[in-house]
PDB file of C-alpha atoms and ligand atoms in Angstrom:
ATOM      1  CA  GLY A 156      87.614  96.447 106.452  1.00 81.00           C
ATOM      2  CA  ALA A 157      90.068  94.927 104.419  1.00 94.00           C
ATOM      3  CA  SER A 158      93.652  93.765 105.134  1.00 97.00           C
ATOM      4  CA  ILE A 159      96.292  95.691 103.009  1.00 98.00           C
ATOM      5  CA  GLU A 160      99.677  94.305 102.276  1.00 98.00           C
ATOM      6  CA  LEU A 161     102.704  96.393 101.029  1.00 98.00           C
ATOM      7  CA  GLU A 162     105.380  93.774  99.115  1.00 98.00           C
ATOM      8  CA  HIS A 163     108.772  95.236  98.618  1.00 97.00           C
ATOM      9  CA  LEU A 164     106.772  98.363  96.881  1.00 97.00           C
ATOM     10  CA  SER A 165     109.450 100.557  94.702  1.00 97.00           C
ATOM     11  CA  LYS A 166     108.681 103.335  92.345  1.00 97.00           C
ATOM     12  CA  SER A 167     111.542 105.380  90.520  1.00 96.00           C
ATOM     13  CA  TYR A 168     109.839 108.129  87.897  1.00 96.00           C
ATOM     14  CA  PRO A 169     111.525 108.339  84.948  1.00 93.00           C
ATOM     15  CA  GLY A 170     113.962 111.221  85.049  1.00 90.00           C
ATOM     16  CA  ASN A 171     114.730 110.939  88.575  1.00 87.00           C
ATOM     17  CA  PRO A 172     117.820 108.995  89.518  1.00 85.00           C
ATOM     18  CA  SER A 173     117.122 108.272  92.857  1.00 92.00           C
ATOM     19  CA  PRO A 174     113.587 106.304  93.791  1.00 96.00           C
ATOM     20  CA  ALA A 175     110.478 108.101  95.145  1.00 97.00           C
ATOM     21  CA  VAL A 176     110.379 104.954  97.562  1.00 97.00           C
ATOM     22  CA  ASP A 177     112.698 102.348  98.004  1.00 96.00           C
ATOM     23  CA  ASP A 178     111.762  98.794  98.934  1.00 96.00           C
ATOM     24  CA  VAL A 179     108.920  99.480 101.280  1.00 97.00           C
ATOM     25  CA  SER A 180     107.202  96.734 102.651  1.00 97.00           C
ATOM     26  CA  MET A 181     103.993  96.456 105.447  1.00 97.00           C
ATOM     27  CA  GLU A 182     101.314  95.235 106.682  1.00 97.00           C
ATOM     28  CA  ILE A 183      98.184  96.504 107.300  1.00 97.00           C
ATOM     29  CA  ARG A 184      95.071  94.656 109.494  1.00 96.00           C
ATOM     30  CA  PRO A 185      91.286  95.301 108.767  1.00 95.00           C
ATOM     31  CA  GLY A 186      89.441  97.901 110.630  1.00 94.00           C
ATOM     32  CA  GLU A 187      92.758  99.649 111.614  1.00 95.00           C
ATOM     33  CA  THR A 188      94.155 103.428 110.531  1.00 96.00           C
ATOM     34  CA  VAL A 189      97.844 103.317 109.814  1.00 98.00           C
ATOM     35  CA  VAL A 190      98.648 106.540 109.673  1.00 98.00           C
ATOM     36  CA  LEU A 191     101.980 107.120 106.656  1.00 98.00           C
ATOM     37  CA  VAL A 192     103.641 110.180 108.452  1.00 97.00           C
ATOM     38  CA  GLY A 193     107.463 111.578 107.236  1.00 95.00           C
ATOM     39  CA  PRO A 194     108.257 115.389 105.315  1.00 94.00           C
ATOM     40  CA  SER A 195     107.089 116.413 102.158  1.00 92.00           C
ATOM     41  CA  GLY A 196     109.103 115.066  99.458  1.00 93.00           C
ATOM     42  CA  CYS A 197     109.405 111.814 100.982  1.00 95.00           C
ATOM     43  CA  GLY A 198     107.617 109.925  99.298  1.00 96.00           C
ATOM     44  CA  LYS A 199     104.159 109.326 101.092  1.00 96.00           C
ATOM     45  CA  SER A 200     101.603 110.244  98.229  1.00 96.00           C
ATOM     46  CA  THR A 201     103.371 108.179  95.310  1.00 97.00           C
ATOM     47  CA  THR A 202     102.884 105.154  98.172  1.00 97.00           C
ATOM     48  CA  LEU A 203      98.968 106.229  98.732  1.00 97.00           C
ATOM     49  CA  LYS A 204      98.496 105.779  94.675  1.00 97.00           C
ATOM     50  CA  MET A 205     100.758 102.982  94.201  1.00 97.00           C
ATOM     51  CA  ILE A 206      97.191 101.289  96.602  1.00 97.00           C
ATOM     52  CA  ASN A 207      94.725 102.211  94.401  1.00 95.00           C
ATOM     53  CA  ARG A 208      96.565 101.896  91.247  1.00 95.00           C
ATOM     54  CA  LEU A 209      97.068 105.920  90.154  1.00 94.00           C
ATOM     55  CA  ILE A 210     100.305 105.073  89.284  1.00 95.00           C
ATOM     56  CA  GLU A 211     102.373 101.596  88.939  1.00 96.00           C
ATOM     57  CA  PRO A 212     105.657 100.386  90.553  1.00 97.00           C
ATOM     58  CA  THR A 213     108.612  99.835  89.479  1.00 96.00           C
ATOM     59  CA  SER A 214     108.750  96.682  91.551  1.00 97.00           C
ATOM     60  CA  GLY A 215     106.467  94.768  94.610  1.00 98.00           C
ATOM     61  CA  ARG A 216     103.122  93.770  95.114  1.00 97.00           C
ATOM     62  CA  ILE A 217     100.533  95.459  96.918  1.00 98.00           C
ATOM     63  CA  ARG A 218      97.452  93.262  98.111  1.00 98.00           C
ATOM     64  CA  ILE A 219      93.891  93.739  99.193  1.00 97.00           C
ATOM     65  CA  ASP A 220      92.776  91.326 100.934  1.00 95.00           C
ATOM     66  CA  ASP A 221      95.518  88.813  99.627  1.00 94.00           C
ATOM     67  CA  GLU A 222      94.278  89.594  96.187  1.00 96.00           C
ATOM     68  CA  ASP A 223      96.807  91.352  93.674  1.00 96.00           C
ATOM     69  CA  VAL A 224      95.630  94.615  93.013  1.00 96.00           C
ATOM     70  CA  THR A 225      96.659  94.050  89.581  1.00 94.00           C
ATOM     71  CA  ARG A 226      93.673  91.444  88.956  1.00 94.00           C
ATOM     72  CA  ILE A 227      91.608  93.837  90.336  1.00 94.00           C
ATOM     73  CA  ASP A 228      89.604  95.266  87.453  1.00 93.00           C
ATOM     74  CA  PRO A 229      89.155  99.526  87.949  1.00 91.00           C
ATOM     75  CA  VAL A 230      84.906  99.929  88.579  1.00 90.00           C
ATOM     76  CA  ARG A 231      85.437  97.037  91.626  1.00 92.00           C
ATOM     77  CA  LEU A 232      88.974  98.898  92.434  1.00 94.00           C
ATOM     78  CA  ARG A 233      87.437 101.728  92.669  1.00 91.00           C
ATOM     79  CA  ARG A 234      84.227  99.991  94.716  1.00 90.00           C
ATOM     80  CA  LYS A 235      86.826  98.740  97.308  1.00 94.00           C
ATOM     81  CA  VAL A 236      88.758 101.744  97.461  1.00 96.00           C
ATOM     82  CA  GLY A 237      87.805 105.418  98.483  1.00 93.00           C
ATOM     83  CA  TYR A 238      90.206 108.157  97.760  1.00 93.00           C
ATOM     84  CA  ALA A 239      90.333 111.707  99.262  1.00 91.00           C
ATOM     85  CA  ILE A 240      92.848 114.289  98.529  1.00 89.00           C
ATOM     86  CA  GLN A 241      93.865 117.288 100.327  1.00 80.00           C
ATOM     87  CA  SER A 242      92.113 119.942  97.315  1.00 74.00           C
ATOM     88  CA  SER A 243      89.280 117.903  97.980  1.00 72.00           C
ATOM     89  CA  GLY A 244      88.871 116.922  94.103  1.00 83.00           C
ATOM     90  CA  LEU A 245      85.959 118.028  93.813  1.00 93.00           C
ATOM     91  CA  PHE A 246      84.161 118.663  89.512  1.00 94.00           C
ATOM     92  CA  PRO A 247      84.017 121.834  89.543  1.00 95.00           C
ATOM     93  CA  HIS A 248      81.191 121.539  86.679  1.00 97.00           C
ATOM     94  CA  MET A 249      79.388 119.337  89.090  1.00 97.00           C
ATOM     95  CA  THR A 250      77.553 120.032  91.653  1.00 97.00           C
ATOM     96  CA  VAL A 251      77.461 118.354  95.200  1.00 97.00           C
ATOM     97  CA  ALA A 252      75.072 115.548  94.957  1.00 97.00           C
ATOM     98  CA  GLU A 253      76.873 114.475  90.831  1.00 97.00           C
ATOM     99  CA  ASN A 254      79.725 114.305  92.424  1.00 96.00           C
ATOM    100  CA  ILE A 255      79.328 112.413  95.987  1.00 96.00           C
ATOM    101  CA  ALA A 256      77.420 110.010  93.369  1.00 97.00           C
ATOM    102  CA  LEU A 257      80.007 109.454  91.027  1.00 93.00           C
ATOM    103  CA  VAL A 258      81.477 105.935  92.275  1.00 90.00           C
ATOM    104  CA  PRO A 259      77.799 104.601  92.829  1.00 94.00           C
ATOM    105  CA  LYS A 260      76.593 105.606  89.790  1.00 94.00           C
ATOM    106  CA  MET A 261      79.817 103.735  87.357  1.00 91.00           C
ATOM    107  CA  VAL A 262      79.374 100.979  90.105  1.00 89.00           C
ATOM    108  CA  GLY A 263      75.833 100.341  88.421  1.00 92.00           C
ATOM    109  CA  TRP A 264      73.483 101.446  91.349  1.00 95.00           C
ATOM    110  CA  SER A 265      69.988 101.979  90.715  1.00 97.00           C
ATOM    111  CA  LYS A 266      68.679 105.929  90.438  1.00 96.00           C
ATOM    112  CA  ALA A 267      67.354 106.074  93.627  1.00 97.00           C
ATOM    113  CA  ARG A 268      69.822 104.152  96.008  1.00 97.00           C
ATOM    114  CA  VAL A 269      72.257 106.840  94.808  1.00 97.00           C
ATOM    115  CA  ARG A 270      70.093 109.836  95.472  1.00 96.00           C
ATOM    116  CA  GLY A 271      69.568 108.196  98.773  1.00 97.00           C
ATOM    117  CA  ARG A 272      73.036 107.565  99.394  1.00 96.00           C
ATOM    118  CA  VAL A 273      73.494 111.559  99.057  1.00 97.00           C
ATOM    119  CA  GLU A 274      71.626 112.750 101.513  1.00 96.00           C
ATOM    120  CA  GLU A 275      73.323 109.542 103.659  1.00 93.00           C
ATOM    121  CA  MET A 276      76.666 111.354 102.969  1.00 93.00           C
ATOM    122  CA  LEU A 277      76.190 114.477 104.085  1.00 94.00           C
ATOM    123  CA  ASP A 278      74.243 113.630 106.793  1.00 90.00           C
ATOM    124  CA  LEU A 279      77.317 111.601 107.717  1.00 86.00           C
ATOM    125  CA  VAL A 280      79.769 114.685 107.577  1.00 85.00           C
ATOM    126  CA  GLY A 281      77.415 116.930 108.782  1.00 87.00           C
ATOM    127  CA  LEU A 282      76.333 119.058 106.224  1.00 93.00           C
ATOM    128  CA  ASP A 283      72.326 119.864 105.272  1.00 96.00           C
ATOM    129  CA  PRO A 284      71.548 117.638 102.283  1.00 96.00           C
ATOM    130  CA  GLY A 285      68.336 120.380 101.369  1.00 96.00           C
ATOM    131  CA  GLU A 286      71.152 122.919 101.771  1.00 97.00           C
ATOM    132  CA  PHE A 287      74.050 121.461 100.120  1.00 97.00           C
ATOM    133  CA  HIS A 288      73.635 119.036  97.576  1.00 95.00           C
ATOM    134  CA  GLY A 289      72.509 121.504  94.643  1.00 97.00           C
ATOM    135  CA  ARG A 290      75.776 123.200  95.887  1.00 97.00           C
ATOM    136  CA  TYR A 291      78.787 123.821  93.455  1.00 97.00           C
ATOM    137  CA  PRO A 292      82.662 123.392  94.544  1.00 95.00           C
ATOM    138  CA  ARG A 293      83.011 127.547  94.519  1.00 95.00           C
ATOM    139  CA  GLN A 294      79.527 127.775  97.192  1.00 96.00           C
ATOM    140  CA  LEU A 295      81.167 126.175  99.793  1.00 93.00           C
ATOM    141  CA  SER A 296      83.964 126.980 102.114  1.00 89.00           C
ATOM    142  CA  GLY A 297      87.546 125.308 102.564  1.00 85.00           C
ATOM    143  CA  GLY A 298      85.766 123.184 105.629  1.00 85.00           C
ATOM    144  CA  GLN A 299      82.920 122.078 103.623  1.00 90.00           C
ATOM    145  CA  GLN A 300      84.840 120.664 100.454  1.00 91.00           C
ATOM    146  CA  GLN A 301      86.621 118.608 102.407  1.00 89.00           C
ATOM    147  CA  ARG A 302      83.681 117.117 104.084  1.00 89.00           C
ATOM    148  CA  VAL A 303      82.031 116.935 100.465  1.00 93.00           C
ATOM    149  CA  GLY A 304      85.603 114.794  99.356  1.00 92.00           C
ATOM    150  CA  VAL A 305      85.180 112.621 102.826  1.00 89.00           C
ATOM    151  CA  ALA A 306      81.708 111.836 100.911  1.00 91.00           C
ATOM    152  CA  ARG A 307      82.812 110.542  98.397  1.00 93.00           C
ATOM    153  CA  ALA A 308      85.250 109.094  98.954  1.00 91.00           C
ATOM    154  CA  LEU A 309      82.906 106.519 101.415  1.00 90.00           C
ATOM    155  CA  ALA A 310      79.709 106.794  99.547  1.00 93.00           C
ATOM    156  CA  ALA A 311      80.404 103.702  97.648  1.00 91.00           C
ATOM    157  CA  ASP A 312      80.957 102.315 101.509  1.00 90.00           C
ATOM    158  CA  PRO A 313      84.529 100.698 100.049  1.00 93.00           C
ATOM    159  CA  PRO A 314      86.478  98.546 102.769  1.00 94.00           C
ATOM    160  CA  VAL A 315      89.781 100.731 101.969  1.00 95.00           C
ATOM    161  CA  LEU A 316      89.584 104.573 102.340  1.00 94.00           C
ATOM    162  CA  LEU A 317      92.863 106.278 101.444  1.00 96.00           C
ATOM    163  CA  MET A 318      93.447 109.944 103.250  1.00 95.00           C
ATOM    164  CA  ASP A 319      96.474 111.808 101.223  1.00 95.00           C
ATOM    165  CA  GLU A 320      96.347 114.979 103.518  1.00 92.00           C
ATOM    166  CA  PRO A 321      92.272 116.277 103.492  1.00 88.00           C
ATOM    167  CA  PHE A 322      92.420 118.349 106.356  1.00 86.00           C
ATOM    168  CA  GLY A 323      95.726 120.323 105.007  1.00 82.00           C
ATOM    169  CA  ALA A 324      94.259 123.040 103.133  1.00 75.00           C
ATOM    170  CA  VAL A 325      91.547 124.054 106.220  1.00 78.00           C
ATOM    171  CA  ASP A 326      91.806 126.184 108.987  1.00 80.00           C
ATOM    172  CA  PRO A 327      93.059 124.668 112.416  1.00 86.00           C
ATOM    173  CA  VAL A 328      89.710 125.621 114.623  1.00 83.00           C
ATOM    174  CA  THR A 329      88.182 122.706 111.209  1.00 80.00           C
ATOM    175  CA  ARG A 330      91.252 121.018 110.883  1.00 84.00           C
ATOM    176  CA  ASP A 331      89.913 119.584 114.870  1.00 88.00           C
ATOM    177  CA  HIS A 332      86.403 119.314 114.395  1.00 82.00           C
ATOM    178  CA  LEU A 333      87.140 116.916 111.248  1.00 84.00           C
ATOM    179  CA  GLN A 334      89.533 115.344 112.901  1.00 90.00           C
ATOM    180  CA  ASP A 335      87.617 114.434 115.814  1.00 89.00           C
ATOM    181  CA  GLU A 336      84.282 113.068 113.231  1.00 82.00           C
ATOM    182  CA  LEU A 337      86.950 111.203 111.419  1.00 88.00           C
ATOM    183  CA  LEU A 338      87.967 109.810 114.776  1.00 90.00           C
ATOM    184  CA  ARG A 339      83.727 109.260 115.364  1.00 84.00           C
ATOM    185  CA  LEU A 340      83.300 107.120 111.874  1.00 80.00           C
ATOM    186  CA  GLN A 341      86.196 105.353 112.324  1.00 84.00           C
ATOM    187  CA  HIS A 342      84.606 103.435 115.157  1.00 79.00           C
ATOM    188  CA  GLU A 343      80.867 103.208 112.467  1.00 83.00           C
ATOM    189  CA  LEU A 344      82.589 102.364 110.148  1.00 82.00           C
ATOM    190  CA  HIS A 345      85.894 100.338 110.696  1.00 86.00           C
ATOM    191  CA  LYS A 346      87.093 100.976 107.488  1.00 91.00           C
ATOM    192  CA  THR A 347      90.756 100.204 106.736  1.00 95.00           C
ATOM    193  CA  ILE A 348      92.066 103.752 106.580  1.00 96.00           C
ATOM    194  CA  VAL A 349      95.679 104.770 105.279  1.00 97.00           C
ATOM    195  CA  PHE A 350      96.423 108.050 105.889  1.00 97.00           C
ATOM    196  CA  VAL A 351      99.449 110.382 104.735  1.00 97.00           C
ATOM    197  CA  THR A 352     100.413 114.031 106.835  1.00 96.00           C
ATOM    198  CA  HIS A 353     103.270 115.652 107.235  1.00 93.00           C
ATOM    199  CA  ASP A 354     101.946 116.718 110.868  1.00 94.00           C
ATOM    200  CA  PHE A 355     103.349 114.350 113.736  1.00 95.00           C
ATOM    201  CA  ASP A 356     100.616 115.568 115.486  1.00 94.00           C
ATOM    202  CA  GLU A 357      97.822 114.639 113.243  1.00 95.00           C
ATOM    203  CA  ALA A 358      99.131 111.075 113.281  1.00 96.00           C
ATOM    204  CA  ILE A 359     100.018 111.197 116.546  1.00 96.00           C
ATOM    205  CA  LYS A 360      95.924 111.705 117.202  1.00 96.00           C
ATOM    206  CA  LEU A 361      94.679 109.319 113.918  1.00 96.00           C
ATOM    207  CA  GLY A 362      96.572 106.262 113.977  1.00 97.00           C
ATOM    208  CA  ASP A 363      95.792 103.404 115.441  1.00 97.00           C
ATOM    209  CA  ARG A 364      99.390 102.388 114.570  1.00 98.00           C
ATOM    210  CA  ILE A 365     102.375 104.657 112.298  1.00 98.00           C
ATOM    211  CA  ALA A 366     104.346 104.683 110.175  1.00 98.00           C
ATOM    212  CA  VAL A 367     107.123 106.848 110.570  1.00 97.00           C
ATOM    213  CA  LEU A 368     108.606 107.939 107.523  1.00 96.00           C
ATOM    214  CA  ARG A 369     112.573 108.325 106.232  1.00 94.00           C
ATOM    215  CA  GLU A 370     113.573 109.888 102.676  1.00 92.00           C
ATOM    216  CA  ARG A 371     112.091 107.111  99.736  1.00 92.00           C
ATOM    217  CA  SER A 372     109.370 105.961 102.066  1.00 91.00           C
ATOM    218  CA  ARG A 373     111.736 104.478 104.247  1.00 93.00           C
ATOM    219  CA  VAL A 374     109.707 102.643 107.502  1.00 94.00           C
ATOM    220  CA  ALA A 375     111.607 104.536 110.450  1.00 94.00           C
ATOM    221  CA  GLN A 376     109.437 103.007 112.940  1.00 95.00           C
ATOM    222  CA  PHE A 377     106.023 101.802 112.449  1.00 97.00           C
ATOM    223  CA  ASP A 378     104.143 101.456 116.225  1.00 97.00           C
ATOM    224  CA  THR A 379     101.222 102.181 118.143  1.00 97.00           C
ATOM    225  CA  PRO A 380     101.077 106.521 118.982  1.00 96.00           C
ATOM    226  CA  GLU A 381     101.845 105.091 122.262  1.00 96.00           C
ATOM    227  CA  ALA A 382     104.675 102.918 122.289  1.00 96.00           C
ATOM    228  CA  ILE A 383     105.986 106.153 119.294  1.00 94.00           C
ATOM    229  CA  LEU A 384     105.716 108.701 121.810  1.00 93.00           C
ATOM    230  CA  THR A 385     107.521 106.196 124.887  1.00 92.00           C
ATOM    231  CA  ASN A 386     110.560 105.948 122.737  1.00 80.00           C
ATOM    232  CA  PRO A 387     110.773 107.916 119.867  1.00 72.00           C
TER     233      PRO A 387
HETATM  234  P1  LIG B 559     104.482 113.334  98.880  1.00 94.58           P
HETATM  235  O1  LIG B 559     103.893 112.832  99.268  1.00 94.58           O
HETATM  236  O2  LIG B 559     105.862 112.591 100.558  1.00 94.58           O
HETATM  237  O3  LIG B 559     105.518 114.951  99.873  1.00 94.58           O
HETATM  238  P2  LIG B 559     105.327 112.478  97.243  1.00 94.58           P
HETATM  239  O4  LIG B 559     105.523 111.049  96.548  1.00 94.58           O
HETATM  240  O5  LIG B 559     104.766 113.324  96.616  1.00 94.58           O
HETATM  241  O6  LIG B 559     106.408 112.820  98.084  1.00 94.58           O
HETATM  242  O7  LIG B 559     106.925 112.784  96.059  1.00 94.58           O
HETATM  243  C1  LIG B 559     108.476 111.772  96.048  1.00 94.58           C
HETATM  244  C2  LIG B 559     109.173 111.998  95.706  1.00 94.58           C
HETATM  245  O8  LIG B 559     108.564 111.737  94.125  1.00 94.58           O
HETATM  246  C3  LIG B 559     109.236 114.106  95.560  1.00 94.58           C
HETATM  247  O9  LIG B 559     111.326 113.825  95.263  1.00 94.58           O
HETATM  248  C4  LIG B 559     108.856 114.542  93.765  1.00 94.58           C
HETATM  249  O10 LIG B 559     109.567 115.504  93.819  1.00 94.58           O
HETATM  250  C5  LIG B 559     108.978 113.055  93.222  1.00 94.58           C
HETATM  251  N1  LIG B 559     107.676 112.886  92.411  1.00 94.58           N
HETATM  252  C6  LIG B 559     106.701 112.868  92.999  1.00 94.58           C
HETATM  253  N2  LIG B 559     105.497 113.341  91.824  1.00 94.58           N
HETATM  254  C7  LIG B 559     106.310 113.186  90.615  1.00 94.58           C
HETATM  255  C8  LIG B 559     106.332 112.754  88.991  1.00 94.58           C
HETATM  256  N3  LIG B 559     105.335 112.963  88.234  1.00 94.58           N
HETATM  257  N4  LIG B 559     107.632 112.884  88.419  1.00 94.58           N
HETATM  258  C9  LIG B 559     108.591 112.403  88.678  1.00 94.58           C
HETATM  259  N5  LIG B 559     108.611 112.927  90.410  1.00 94.58           N
HETATM  260  C10 LIG B 559     108.170 112.815  91.400  1.00 94.58           C
HETATM  261  P1  LIG B 560      85.116 128.370 106.840  1.00 94.58           P
HETATM  262  O1  LIG B 560      84.494 129.186 108.034  1.00 94.58           O
HETATM  263  O2  LIG B 560      84.541 126.510 106.733  1.00 94.58           O
HETATM  264  O3  LIG B 560      86.201 128.767 105.921  1.00 94.58           O
HETATM  265  P2  LIG B 560      83.607 130.149 105.752  1.00 94.58           P
HETATM  266  O4  LIG B 560      83.990 131.409 106.085  1.00 94.58           O
HETATM  267  O5  LIG B 560      84.489 130.750 104.637  1.00 94.58           O
HETATM  268  O6  LIG B 560      83.422 129.184 106.309  1.00 94.58           O
HETATM  269  O7  LIG B 560      81.929 130.075 104.632  1.00 94.58           O
HETATM  270  C1  LIG B 560      81.049 130.231 105.874  1.00 94.58           C
HETATM  271  C2  LIG B 560      79.528 130.339 105.413  1.00 94.58           C
HETATM  272  O8  LIG B 560      79.125 130.819 104.151  1.00 94.58           O
HETATM  273  C3  LIG B 560      78.758 128.848 104.975  1.00 94.58           C
HETATM  274  O9  LIG B 560      78.111 128.559 105.323  1.00 94.58           O
HETATM  275  C4  LIG B 560      79.664 128.309 103.412  1.00 94.58           C
HETATM  276  O10 LIG B 560      78.915 127.568 102.893  1.00 94.58           O
HETATM  277  C5  LIG B 560      78.923 130.195 102.741  1.00 94.58           C
HETATM  278  N1  LIG B 560      79.505 130.687 101.776  1.00 94.58           N
HETATM  279  C6  LIG B 560      81.222 130.509 101.529  1.00 94.58           C
HETATM  280  N2  LIG B 560      81.724 130.925 100.168  1.00 94.58           N
HETATM  281  C7  LIG B 560      80.360 130.952  99.575  1.00 94.58           C
HETATM  282  C8  LIG B 560      79.774 131.040  98.299  1.00 94.58           C
HETATM  283  N3  LIG B 560      80.288 131.710  97.571  1.00 94.58           N
HETATM  284  N4  LIG B 560      78.644 131.240  97.750  1.00 94.58           N
HETATM  285  C9  LIG B 560      77.319 130.654  98.344  1.00 94.58           C
HETATM  286  N5  LIG B 560      77.870 130.498 100.046  1.00 94.58           N
HETATM  287  C10 LIG B 560      79.161 130.871 100.752  1.00 94.58           C
END
């Protein structure tokens, strides 16, 4: 895991009078899972996307392991930070294997190493490699697509994993199952995870600490689930 520091982070979108994120500061420790929970539109996705530089902050700073993210070149940043999103974000014209291989190839892994890694990742998320590696995303159920999305995010073994409502699009039973798998992965892989959801129960289940966000991502509470449940 790696540490992540958000320092006085703000983001205003052009043409939008009020900022999406307003002066947010937060320290995330190596290996912990922090869940950002808050209502739709409060700036959770914007905050997450600034961490992997899909969006540039208007002001403020982000450091991963004490290194300013603006100083990390794009390929190294992709290796450091995995990203999984609600819609799974899989490329429809690529097979499952090609989707998972994307970042490892980009960072220059050998073909043999990439091939082994794809199998390993499919096993990890509970999909039989022989059955699934050659399929296209449209040939998978919603839950299976989410699994492949998580496998892709983990493929280059990044110390940081960002997850934006990754289980939002699946039925409750599958979601429960994927949450349990994530809990298992947390213990096995020791990633630093920032997980975004609007579902308080999901936050309580998955977070080592929970940041309860109000509008503009202002942090109302930042504490363990136990502390938040006893002192709401
Ligand atoms: P959340 O993830 O909590 O639902 P978002 O970060 O997606 O919130 O959005 C925060 C605010 O910023 C919302 O008011 C949203 O409408 C606005 N917003 C998000 N993306 C853009 C954009 N590309 N351009 C303008 N406004 C945006
Ligand atoms: P879930 O309960 O996860 O939503 P589905 O009912 O969508 O699952 O799918 C059940 C099974 O059918 C899965 O093993 C999935 O791989 C397979 N499947 C679903 N859609 C297709 C498709 N278009 N082509 C091939 N197999 C499919």
